[in-house]
């Protein structure tokens, strides 16, 4: 018989108390979404209006953590501010607010507005997107004059109400004459792709005087590309970078002009960035110049974010081409990195324009649009620098795929030391395509093996290939 004392029976766990969301003036109809149970659909008991009632996530009186106390303070600030601003054009109104708890309301009710992205249908064009964003920029410019900054501009917080775009969710705003900094030290305050560099951590400087400009410009890009995905490319908008391209939206050179506005609005340095008032003025000037050319702009529902890939079958093929091509590139860039640095993991993926990344060679690209050669996709990989040298390996996709490599020195800024390719165009995912890439890799590795650490080789003359598919073995 065991000498162990018998275990005590486990104490039964009480299920958490079910929170009641019904209010005297509003009948609860359930959660609005899956992630925030405290944001509820409701109908007015006497008037019948359909609303969204936002309750505080953490009830006073409970044992709250420091973060929960901060979150509760945010809610009070947001509810009071939005109630005070009701009737202001461009801000989602508050229909009703908790009057029993003074300056610490526990709920407020607002119209059940449509997301702005849903108000842009398949017949909308870039002109509509810019017009709506310009209205919001005007609202934000007026708030900035009062010392108020939203700090969380993204598509999820923009709505369509009463025939106009409006701002919602001021939960982390810096509001004039109210306590600022209602975020934890080191806490992320929004999706990084939309946030200005200085606001990617709550400890960032200031209240975000020009952060809203950055975020609104990024939001414009996402709204204009509904099939691209929920997040914009990271970093400063670059008119010369394929991932920031606007040309598929139509409008000819109009999109290039808008790209320069977005580039000025997303500068990394705060002082180099447009103010919200300037951003508003530039968007209005762009609209005034190009509104008469509405027929030149492509409906948002009439194309995907890549040229010629509006057909779902073509998009699926392109996606599989990219995935397979990337899988082909990985062992090759590892092999090159090991030859150059001794470490097969010493490489990065993706273009970093702030680091001066670009291809430097001369290539015989054949124009495929009004803007010249615009590929459907680019896959970029580069080794870490070693003895002042790095090697770039790139795949360019445009129905078919070709590869190129460059040895670059001294960066940033980088200078071209040698280039290989581009290889002949070939159908993606084919065995011979992989053969071409491996042959290119062999040439690069052989070159690395033949150079001394301090040798500087004069750049080779550019090697070009015609834009015709390979038909022979």
CSV table of C-alpha atoms in Angstrom, one decimal:
chain,number,residue,atom,x,y,z
A,1,UNK,CA,0.0,0.0,0.0
A,2,UNK,CA,1.4,3.4,-0.9
A,3,UNK,CA,2.4,5.8,1.8
A,4,UNK,CA,1.3,8.8,-0.2
A,5,UNK,CA,-1.5,10.9,1.2
A,6,UNK,CA,-4.7,10.8,-0.8
A,7,UNK,CA,-5.1,13.7,-3.3
A,8,UNK,CA,-7.7,16.3,-2.4
A,9,UNK,CA,-10.5,16.5,-4.9
A,10,UNK,CA,-10.1,19.4,-7.3
A,11,UNK,CA,-12.2,22.4,-6.4
A,12,UNK,CA,-14.9,22.9,-9.0
A,13,UNK,CA,-14.2,25.8,-11.3
A,14,UNK,CA,-16.9,28.4,-11.5
A,15,UNK,CA,-17.7,29.4,-15.1
A,16,UNK,CA,-17.0,33.1,-15.7
A,17,UNK,CA,-20.1,35.3,-15.2
A,18,UNK,CA,-21.9,36.0,-18.4
A,19,UNK,CA,-21.7,39.7,-19.1
A,20,UNK,CA,-25.0,41.4,-19.9
A,21,UNK,CA,-24.9,43.9,-22.7
A,22,UNK,CA,-28.5,45.0,-22.8
A,23,UNK,CA,-29.1,48.6,-22.0
A,24,UNK,CA,-32.2,50.6,-21.1
A,25,UNK,CA,-32.2,52.3,-24.5
A,26,UNK,CA,-30.5,49.7,-26.6
A,27,UNK,CA,-31.3,46.0,-27.1
A,28,UNK,CA,-28.2,43.9,-27.7
A,29,UNK,CA,-28.2,41.8,-30.9
A,30,UNK,CA,-24.8,40.0,-30.4
A,31,UNK,CA,-21.2,40.6,-31.1
A,32,UNK,CA,-20.2,42.5,-34.2
A,33,UNK,CA,-17.2,40.3,-34.8
A,34,UNK,CA,-15.3,37.4,-33.5
A,35,UNK,CA,-12.3,39.2,-31.8
A,36,UNK,CA,-14.0,42.0,-29.8
A,37,UNK,CA,-17.0,40.7,-27.9
A,38,UNK,CA,-17.5,44.1,-26.3
A,39,UNK,CA,-18.3,45.7,-29.7
A,40,UNK,CA,-22.0,44.8,-30.2
A,41,UNK,CA,-24.8,45.2,-32.7
A,42,UNK,CA,-27.8,46.8,-31.1
A,43,UNK,CA,-31.2,48.3,-32.0
A,44,UNK,CA,-32.8,51.3,-30.3
A,45,UNK,CA,-35.6,50.2,-28.0
A,46,UNK,CA,-38.0,53.0,-29.0
A,47,UNK,CA,-36.6,54.5,-32.2
A,48,UNK,CA,-35.6,51.3,-33.9
A,49,UNK,CA,-32.3,52.7,-35.2
A,50,UNK,CA,-29.6,50.1,-35.9
A,51,UNK,CA,-26.3,50.9,-34.1
A,52,UNK,CA,-23.0,49.6,-32.9
A,53,UNK,CA,-22.6,49.9,-29.1
A,54,UNK,CA,-19.0,49.8,-27.9
A,55,UNK,CA,-18.6,48.8,-24.3
A,56,UNK,CA,-15.5,49.1,-22.2
A,57,UNK,CA,-13.6,45.9,-22.4
A,58,UNK,CA,-12.6,46.0,-18.7
A,59,UNK,CA,-15.2,46.9,-16.1
A,60,UNK,CA,-14.2,49.2,-13.2
A,61,UNK,CA,-14.2,47.4,-9.9
A,62,UNK,CA,-12.5,44.3,-11.2
A,63,UNK,CA,-8.9,43.6,-10.4
A,64,UNK,CA,-7.2,45.1,-13.4
A,65,UNK,CA,-3.6,44.9,-14.6
A,66,UNK,CA,-1.8,48.1,-15.4
A,67,UNK,CA,-2.4,47.6,-19.1
A,68,UNK,CA,-6.2,47.0,-18.5
A,69,UNK,CA,-6.3,50.3,-16.5
A,70,UNK,CA,-4.6,52.1,-19.5
A,71,UNK,CA,-7.1,50.5,-21.9
A,72,UNK,CA,-10.0,51.6,-19.7
A,73,UNK,CA,-8.6,55.1,-19.7
A,74,UNK,CA,-8.3,55.0,-23.5
A,75,UNK,CA,-11.9,54.0,-23.7
A,76,UNK,CA,-13.1,56.9,-21.5
A,77,UNK,CA,-11.0,59.4,-23.6
A,78,UNK,CA,-12.3,58.0,-26.9
A,79,UNK,CA,-16.0,58.0,-25.8
A,80,UNK,CA,-15.9,61.5,-24.4
A,81,UNK,CA,-14.0,62.9,-27.4
A,82,UNK,CA,-16.2,61.3,-30.1
A,83,UNK,CA,-19.3,62.4,-28.2
A,84,UNK,CA,-18.0,66.0,-28.0
A,85,UNK,CA,-17.1,66.0,-31.7
A,86,UNK,CA,-20.5,64.7,-32.8
A,87,UNK,CA,-21.7,66.8,-35.7
A,88,UNK,CA,-18.2,67.5,-36.9
A,89,UNK,CA,-17.9,66.7,-40.7
A,90,UNK,CA,-15.7,63.7,-41.3
A,91,UNK,CA,-16.0,62.1,-37.8
A,92,UNK,CA,-18.4,59.2,-37.1
A,93,UNK,CA,-21.1,60.6,-34.8
A,94,UNK,CA,-22.1,59.3,-31.4
A,95,UNK,CA,-25.8,58.8,-31.0
A,96,UNK,CA,-25.9,58.0,-27.3
A,97,UNK,CA,-23.5,57.6,-24.4
A,98,UNK,CA,-23.5,56.3,-20.8
A,99,UNK,CA,-24.7,59.1,-18.6
A,100,UNK,CA,-24.6,57.3,-15.3
A,101,UNK,CA,-20.9,57.4,-14.7
A,102,UNK,CA,-19.9,60.9,-15.5
A,103,UNK,CA,-16.5,61.3,-17.1
A,104,UNK,CA,-16.0,57.5,-17.0
A,105,UNK,CA,-18.6,56.2,-19.4
A,106,UNK,CA,-18.9,52.5,-19.9
A,107,UNK,CA,-20.5,52.5,-23.4
A,108,UNK,CA,-21.4,54.6,-26.3
A,109,UNK,CA,-23.6,54.0,-29.4
A,110,UNK,CA,-22.8,55.0,-32.9
A,111,UNK,CA,-24.3,54.4,-36.3
A,112,UNK,CA,-23.7,51.0,-38.0
A,113,UNK,CA,-21.6,52.5,-40.7
A,114,UNK,CA,-20.1,50.7,-43.7
A,115,UNK,CA,-16.3,50.2,-43.9
A,116,UNK,CA,-14.9,52.7,-46.4
A,117,UNK,CA,-13.3,49.8,-48.4
A,118,UNK,CA,-16.8,48.3,-48.9
A,119,UNK,CA,-18.1,51.6,-50.2
A,120,UNK,CA,-15.6,51.3,-53.1
A,121,UNK,CA,-17.3,48.9,-55.5
A,122,UNK,CA,-16.0,47.3,-58.7
A,123,UNK,CA,-16.9,50.4,-60.7
A,124,UNK,CA,-14.9,52.8,-58.5
A,125,UNK,CA,-11.6,54.1,-59.8
A,126,UNK,CA,-8.4,55.6,-58.4
A,127,UNK,CA,-10.2,59.0,-58.7
A,128,UNK,CA,-12.8,57.8,-56.2
A,129,UNK,CA,-10.2,56.6,-53.8
A,130,UNK,CA,-8.2,59.8,-53.9
A,131,UNK,CA,-11.4,61.9,-53.5
A,132,UNK,CA,-12.4,60.1,-50.4
A,133,UNK,CA,-8.9,60.1,-48.9
A,134,UNK,CA,-8.6,63.9,-49.7
A,135,UNK,CA,-11.8,64.5,-47.7
A,136,UNK,CA,-10.4,62.6,-44.7
A,137,UNK,CA,-7.1,64.5,-45.1
A,138,UNK,CA,-9.1,67.7,-44.8
A,139,UNK,CA,-10.7,66.5,-41.6
A,140,UNK,CA,-7.3,65.4,-40.2
A,141,UNK,CA,-5.7,68.7,-41.2
A,142,UNK,CA,-8.4,70.6,-39.2
A,143,UNK,CA,-7.8,68.3,-36.2
A,144,UNK,CA,-4.1,68.8,-36.4
A,145,UNK,CA,-4.6,72.6,-36.2
A,146,UNK,CA,-6.3,71.9,-32.9
A,147,UNK,CA,-3.5,69.7,-31.7
A,148,UNK,CA,-5.3,66.4,-32.1
A,149,UNK,CA,-3.8,63.4,-34.0
A,150,UNK,CA,-5.5,60.1,-34.6
A,151,UNK,CA,-2.4,57.9,-34.7
A,152,UNK,CA,-4.2,54.8,-35.9
A,153,UNK,CA,-5.2,55.5,-39.5
A,154,UNK,CA,-5.8,52.3,-41.4
A,155,UNK,CA,-8.7,51.0,-43.5
A,156,UNK,CA,-10.4,49.3,-40.5
A,157,UNK,CA,-10.9,52.7,-38.9
A,158,UNK,CA,-12.4,54.5,-41.9
A,159,UNK,CA,-16.1,54.4,-42.6
A,160,UNK,CA,-18.7,55.5,-45.0
A,161,UNK,CA,-21.6,57.3,-43.4
A,162,UNK,CA,-24.3,59.6,-44.7
A,163,UNK,CA,-22.7,59.7,-48.1
A,164,UNK,CA,-19.2,60.7,-47.0
A,165,UNK,CA,-16.0,59.1,-45.6
A,166,UNK,CA,-15.6,59.5,-41.9
A,167,UNK,CA,-13.0,58.7,-39.2
A,168,UNK,CA,-13.7,56.3,-36.3
A,169,UNK,CA,-11.9,54.7,-33.4
A,170,UNK,CA,-9.9,57.4,-31.6
A,171,UNK,CA,-8.8,55.0,-28.9
A,172,UNK,CA,-5.1,55.8,-29.1
A,173,UNK,CA,-5.4,59.4,-30.4
A,174,UNK,CA,-3.3,62.2,-29.0
A,175,UNK,CA,-6.1,64.7,-28.2
A,176,UNK,CA,-5.5,68.3,-27.3
A,177,UNK,CA,-6.2,69.2,-23.7
A,178,UNK,CA,-6.5,65.5,-22.7
A,179,UNK,CA,-3.8,63.2,-21.3
A,180,UNK,CA,-1.5,61.8,-24.1
A,181,UNK,CA,0.7,58.7,-24.1
A,182,UNK,CA,-2.1,56.2,-23.2
A,183,UNK,CA,0.0,53.3,-24.3
A,184,UNK,CA,2.4,51.0,-22.5
A,185,UNK,CA,6.1,51.6,-22.7
A,186,UNK,CA,7.3,49.6,-25.7
A,187,UNK,CA,3.8,48.6,-26.8
A,188,UNK,CA,3.1,48.4,-30.5
A,189,UNK,CA,0.2,50.8,-31.3
A,190,UNK,CA,-0.9,49.5,-34.7
A,191,UNK,CA,0.0,47.5,-37.8
A,192,UNK,CA,3.6,48.3,-38.6
A,193,UNK,CA,3.1,48.7,-42.4
A,194,UNK,CA,0.7,51.6,-41.8
A,195,UNK,CA,2.6,53.2,-39.0
A,196,UNK,CA,5.2,56.0,-39.5
A,197,UNK,CA,8.7,54.9,-38.3
A,198,UNK,CA,8.6,57.2,-35.3
A,199,UNK,CA,5.3,55.7,-34.1
A,200,UNK,CA,6.1,52.0,-34.4
A,201,UNK,CA,6.7,51.9,-30.6
A,202,UNK,CA,4.7,53.8,-28.0
A,203,UNK,CA,8.0,55.3,-26.8
A,204,UNK,CA,8.4,57.1,-30.1
A,205,UNK,CA,8.9,60.9,-29.9
A,206,UNK,CA,6.0,63.4,-29.7
A,207,UNK,CA,2.3,63.0,-30.3
A,208,UNK,CA,2.6,62.0,-34.0
A,209,UNK,CA,2.2,65.4,-35.6
A,210,UNK,CA,3.0,63.9,-39.1
A,211,UNK,CA,2.4,60.3,-38.4
A,212,UNK,CA,-1.2,60.4,-39.7
A,213,UNK,CA,0.1,61.7,-43.1
A,214,UNK,CA,2.3,58.6,-43.5
A,215,UNK,CA,-0.6,56.2,-42.4
A,216,UNK,CA,-3.2,57.9,-44.6
A,217,UNK,CA,-0.9,57.6,-47.7
A,218,UNK,CA,-0.3,53.9,-47.0
A,219,UNK,CA,-4.1,53.5,-46.6
A,220,UNK,CA,-4.7,55.2,-50.0
A,221,UNK,CA,-2.4,52.6,-51.6
A,222,UNK,CA,-4.3,49.7,-50.0
A,223,UNK,CA,-7.8,51.1,-50.9
A,224,UNK,CA,-6.7,51.4,-54.5
A,225,UNK,CA,-5.5,47.8,-54.6
A,226,UNK,CA,-8.4,45.8,-53.1
A,227,UNK,CA,-7.1,42.5,-54.4
A,228,UNK,CA,-3.5,43.0,-53.3
A,229,UNK,CA,-4.1,42.2,-49.6
A,230,UNK,CA,-4.7,44.1,-46.4
A,231,UNK,CA,-1.3,45.6,-45.9
A,232,UNK,CA,0.8,48.0,-48.0
A,233,UNK,CA,4.5,47.4,-48.9
A,234,UNK,CA,6.8,48.4,-46.1
A,235,UNK,CA,8.7,51.6,-46.0
A,236,UNK,CA,8.8,54.8,-48.0
A,237,UNK,CA,6.7,54.7,-51.2
A,238,UNK,CA,9.1,54.7,-54.2
A,239,UNK,CA,7.8,55.6,-57.6
A,240,UNK,CA,10.6,53.7,-59.2
A,241,UNK,CA,9.9,50.4,-57.3
A,242,UNK,CA,7.7,47.7,-58.8
A,243,UNK,CA,6.0,46.8,-55.5
A,244,UNK,CA,4.7,50.4,-55.2
A,245,UNK,CA,3.5,50.6,-58.8
A,246,UNK,CA,0.2,52.4,-59.5
A,247,UNK,CA,0.3,52.1,-63.2
A,248,UNK,CA,-2.2,49.2,-63.4
A,249,UNK,CA,-4.8,51.7,-62.1
A,250,UNK,CA,-4.9,53.5,-65.4
A,251,UNK,CA,-4.6,57.2,-65.9
A,252,UNK,CA,-1.2,57.1,-67.7
A,253,UNK,CA,1.2,59.7,-66.2
A,254,UNK,CA,-1.4,60.7,-63.6
A,255,UNK,CA,-0.5,57.7,-61.5
A,256,UNK,CA,3.2,58.7,-61.7
A,257,UNK,CA,2.3,62.2,-60.4
A,258,UNK,CA,0.3,60.7,-57.5
A,259,UNK,CA,3.2,58.4,-56.7
A,260,UNK,CA,5.4,61.4,-56.1
A,261,UNK,CA,2.8,62.7,-53.7
A,262,UNK,CA,2.7,59.4,-51.8
A,263,UNK,CA,6.5,59.4,-51.8
A,264,UNK,CA,6.6,62.8,-50.2
A,265,UNK,CA,4.0,61.7,-47.7
A,266,UNK,CA,5.9,58.6,-46.5
A,267,UNK,CA,9.4,60.0,-46.1
A,268,UNK,CA,11.3,58.3,-43.2
A,269,UNK,CA,12.4,61.6,-41.7
A,270,UNK,CA,9.6,63.5,-40.1
A,271,UNK,CA,10.9,66.9,-41.3
A,272,UNK,CA,11.0,65.7,-44.9
A,273,UNK,CA,7.4,64.5,-44.8
A,274,UNK,CA,4.4,66.5,-46.0
A,275,UNK,CA,2.2,68.0,-43.4
A,276,UNK,CA,-1.5,66.9,-43.4
A,277,UNK,CA,-2.5,70.3,-44.8
A,278,UNK,CA,0.0,70.0,-47.6
A,279,UNK,CA,-1.1,66.4,-48.3
A,280,UNK,CA,-4.7,67.5,-48.5
A,281,UNK,CA,-3.8,70.4,-50.9
A,282,UNK,CA,-1.7,68.1,-53.2
A,283,UNK,CA,-4.5,65.5,-53.4
A,284,UNK,CA,-7.0,68.2,-54.3
A,285,UNK,CA,-4.6,69.7,-56.9
A,286,UNK,CA,-4.2,66.2,-58.4
A,287,UNK,CA,-7.9,65.7,-58.6
A,288,UNK,CA,-8.5,69.0,-60.2
A,289,UNK,CA,-6.0,68.2,-62.9
A,290,UNK,CA,-7.1,64.6,-63.6
A,291,UNK,CA,-10.8,64.4,-62.8
A,292,UNK,CA,-11.8,65.2,-66.4
A,293,UNK,CA,-9.9,62.2,-67.6
A,294,UNK,CA,-12.1,59.7,-65.7
A,295,UNK,CA,-12.4,57.4,-68.7
A,296,UNK,CA,-8.6,56.7,-68.6
A,297,UNK,CA,-8.8,55.1,-65.2
A,298,UNK,CA,-9.4,51.4,-64.8
A,299,UNK,CA,-12.3,50.3,-62.5
A,300,UNK,CA,-11.0,48.7,-59.3
A,301,UNK,CA,-13.0,45.6,-60.0
A,302,UNK,CA,-11.7,45.2,-63.5
A,303,UNK,CA,-8.1,44.2,-62.7
A,304,UNK,CA,-5.9,42.7,-60.1
A,305,UNK,CA,-2.9,44.4,-58.6
A,306,UNK,CA,-0.7,42.8,-61.3
A,307,UNK,CA,-0.9,43.7,-64.9
A,308,UNK,CA,-3.0,41.2,-66.8
A,309,UNK,CA,-3.9,39.0,-63.8
A,310,UNK,CA,-7.5,40.0,-63.3
A,311,UNK,CA,-8.5,36.4,-64.3
A,312,UNK,CA,-8.4,34.3,-61.1
A,313,UNK,CA,-6.8,31.4,-63.1
A,314,UNK,CA,-4.0,33.7,-64.3
A,315,UNK,CA,-3.5,35.0,-60.8
A,316,UNK,CA,-3.3,31.4,-59.4
A,317,UNK,CA,-0.7,30.6,-62.1
A,318,UNK,CA,1.3,33.7,-61.3
A,319,UNK,CA,1.2,32.9,-57.5
A,320,UNK,CA,2.5,29.3,-58.2
A,321,UNK,CA,5.2,30.7,-60.5
A,322,UNK,CA,6.4,33.0,-57.8
A,323,UNK,CA,6.4,30.3,-55.1
A,324,UNK,CA,8.2,27.8,-57.2
A,325,UNK,CA,10.8,30.3,-58.5
A,326,UNK,CA,11.5,31.4,-54.9
A,327,UNK,CA,12.1,27.7,-54.0
A,328,UNK,CA,14.6,27.5,-56.9
A,329,UNK,CA,16.4,30.6,-55.7
A,330,UNK,CA,16.9,29.6,-52.1
A,331,UNK,CA,19.6,26.9,-52.5
A,332,UNK,CA,21.4,29.1,-55.1
A,333,UNK,CA,21.6,32.2,-52.8
A,334,UNK,CA,22.7,30.0,-49.9
A,335,UNK,CA,25.5,28.5,-52.1
A,336,UNK,CA,26.6,32.0,-53.2
A,337,UNK,CA,26.5,33.3,-49.6
A,338,UNK,CA,28.7,30.4,-48.4
A,339,UNK,CA,31.2,31.0,-51.2
A,340,UNK,CA,31.4,34.7,-50.4
A,341,UNK,CA,31.1,34.8,-46.6
A,342,UNK,CA,31.6,31.2,-45.5
A,343,UNK,CA,28.1,31.2,-44.0
A,344,UNK,CA,25.2,29.9,-46.1
A,345,UNK,CA,22.7,31.8,-44.0
A,346,UNK,CA,24.4,35.2,-44.6
A,347,UNK,CA,21.7,36.6,-46.9
A,348,UNK,CA,18.5,38.6,-46.9
A,349,UNK,CA,15.3,38.6,-49.0
A,350,UNK,CA,13.4,41.6,-50.2
A,351,UNK,CA,14.4,45.0,-51.5
A,352,UNK,CA,15.3,47.6,-48.8
A,353,UNK,CA,15.2,50.9,-50.6
A,354,UNK,CA,16.3,52.8,-47.5
A,355,UNK,CA,19.5,50.7,-47.7
A,356,UNK,CA,20.0,51.7,-51.3
A,357,UNK,CA,19.0,48.4,-52.8
A,358,UNK,CA,18.5,48.3,-56.6
A,359,UNK,CA,19.9,46.5,-59.6
A,360,UNK,CA,22.7,48.6,-61.2
A,361,UNK,CA,23.4,46.8,-64.5
A,362,UNK,CA,22.1,47.7,-67.9
A,363,UNK,CA,19.5,45.2,-69.2
A,364,UNK,CA,17.7,45.0,-72.5
A,365,UNK,CA,14.2,45.1,-71.1
A,366,UNK,CA,11.6,45.4,-73.8
A,367,UNK,CA,8.8,47.9,-73.0
A,368,UNK,CA,5.4,46.3,-72.1
A,369,UNK,CA,3.5,49.3,-71.0
A,370,UNK,CA,3.3,53.1,-71.4
A,371,UNK,CA,5.7,53.4,-68.5
A,372,UNK,CA,8.3,51.1,-70.1
A,373,UNK,CA,9.1,47.6,-68.8
A,374,UNK,CA,6.9,46.8,-65.7
A,375,UNK,CA,7.3,43.2,-64.6
A,376,UNK,CA,4.6,41.2,-63.0
A,377,UNK,CA,6.9,40.4,-60.1
A,378,UNK,CA,10.4,40.5,-58.8
A,379,UNK,CA,12.1,38.2,-56.3
A,380,UNK,CA,15.2,39.8,-54.8
A,381,UNK,CA,17.9,38.2,-52.6
A,382,UNK,CA,21.3,39.5,-51.6
A,383,UNK,CA,24.2,38.2,-49.6
A,384,UNK,CA,25.5,40.0,-46.5
A,385,UNK,CA,28.4,42.3,-47.3
A,386,UNK,CA,31.9,40.7,-47.0
A,387,UNK,CA,35.1,42.7,-47.5
A,388,UNK,CA,32.9,45.5,-48.9
A,389,UNK,CA,31.3,43.2,-51.5
A,390,UNK,CA,27.8,41.6,-51.8
A,391,UNK,CA,26.1,39.5,-54.5
A,392,UNK,CA,22.5,40.2,-55.6
A,393,UNK,CA,20.4,37.4,-57.1
A,394,UNK,CA,17.2,38.4,-58.7
A,395,UNK,CA,14.3,36.7,-60.6
A,396,UNK,CA,12.1,38.8,-62.9
A,397,UNK,CA,8.7,37.4,-63.8
A,398,UNK,CA,6.7,38.6,-66.7
A,399,UNK,CA,4.6,35.6,-67.9
A,400,UNK,CA,7.9,33.9,-68.1
A,401,UNK,CA,11.0,34.3,-65.9
A,402,UNK,CA,14.6,35.2,-66.2
A,403,UNK,CA,17.5,35.6,-63.7
A,404,UNK,CA,20.3,38.0,-63.1
A,405,UNK,CA,23.1,38.4,-60.6
A,406,UNK,CA,25.3,41.3,-59.7
A,407,UNK,CA,28.4,41.8,-57.6
A,408,UNK,CA,28.2,45.2,-55.8
A,409,UNK,CA,30.7,47.0,-53.7
A,410,UNK,CA,31.0,49.7,-51.1
A,411,UNK,CA,27.4,50.4,-50.2
A,412,UNK,CA,25.3,52.0,-49.5
A,413,UNK,CA,25.4,53.6,-52.0
A,414,UNK,CA,26.5,50.5,-53.9
A,415,UNK,CA,28.5,50.4,-57.2
A,416,UNK,CA,28.4,47.7,-59.8
A,417,UNK,CA,31.5,45.4,-59.9
A,418,UNK,CA,30.2,42.7,-62.2
A,419,UNK,CA,26.9,41.5,-63.6
A,420,UNK,CA,25.7,38.1,-65.0
A,421,UNK,CA,22.7,37.8,-67.2
A,422,UNK,CA,20.0,38.3,-67.5
A,423,UNK,CA,19.4,34.7,-68.6
A,424,UNK,CA,17.1,34.0,-71.5
A,425,UNK,CA,13.4,34.1,-70.7
A,426,UNK,CA,11.9,30.7,-70.0
A,427,UNK,CA,8.6,29.3,-68.7
A,428,UNK,CA,8.5,29.2,-64.9
A,429,UNK,CA,8.6,25.9,-63.0
A,430,UNK,CA,10.3,24.0,-65.8
A,431,UNK,CA,13.4,21.8,-65.3
A,432,UNK,CA,15.4,23.8,-67.9
A,433,UNK,CA,14.5,27.0,-66.0
A,434,UNK,CA,16.1,25.6,-62.9
A,435,UNK,CA,19.1,24.5,-65.1
A,436,UNK,CA,19.6,28.1,-66.3
A,437,UNK,CA,19.5,29.4,-62.7
A,438,UNK,CA,22.1,26.8,-61.6
A,439,UNK,CA,24.4,27.6,-64.5
A,440,UNK,CA,24.2,31.3,-63.5
A,441,UNK,CA,25.0,30.3,-59.9
A,442,UNK,CA,28.0,28.2,-61.0
A,443,UNK,CA,29.4,31.2,-62.9
A,444,UNK,CA,29.0,33.5,-59.8
A,445,UNK,CA,30.6,30.9,-57.4
A,446,UNK,CA,33.5,30.3,-59.8
A,447,UNK,CA,34.1,34.0,-60.0
A,448,UNK,CA,34.1,34.4,-56.2
A,449,UNK,CA,36.6,31.5,-55.9
A,450,UNK,CA,38.9,33.2,-58.4
A,451,UNK,CA,39.1,36.7,-56.7
A,452,UNK,CA,41.4,37.8,-53.9
A,453,UNK,CA,39.7,39.4,-50.9
A,454,UNK,CA,41.0,42.9,-51.8
A,455,UNK,CA,40.7,42.6,-55.6
A,456,UNK,CA,38.5,45.1,-57.3
A,457,UNK,CA,37.5,44.0,-60.8
A,458,UNK,CA,36.3,46.5,-63.4
A,459,UNK,CA,32.7,46.1,-64.3
A,460,UNK,CA,32.0,43.8,-67.2
A,461,UNK,CA,30.3,45.1,-70.2
A,462,UNK,CA,26.5,44.5,-69.9
A,463,UNK,CA,25.3,41.2,-71.2
A,464,UNK,CA,21.8,41.2,-72.6
A,465,UNK,CA,19.3,38.7,-73.9
A,466,UNK,CA,16.4,39.2,-76.3
A,467,UNK,CA,12.9,39.0,-74.9
A,468,UNK,CA,12.0,35.7,-76.6
A,469,UNK,CA,11.2,32.4,-75.0
A,470,UNK,CA,13.8,29.6,-75.1
A,471,UNK,CA,12.8,26.8,-77.3
A,472,UNK,CA,15.9,24.7,-77.5
A,473,UNK,CA,17.5,22.5,-74.8
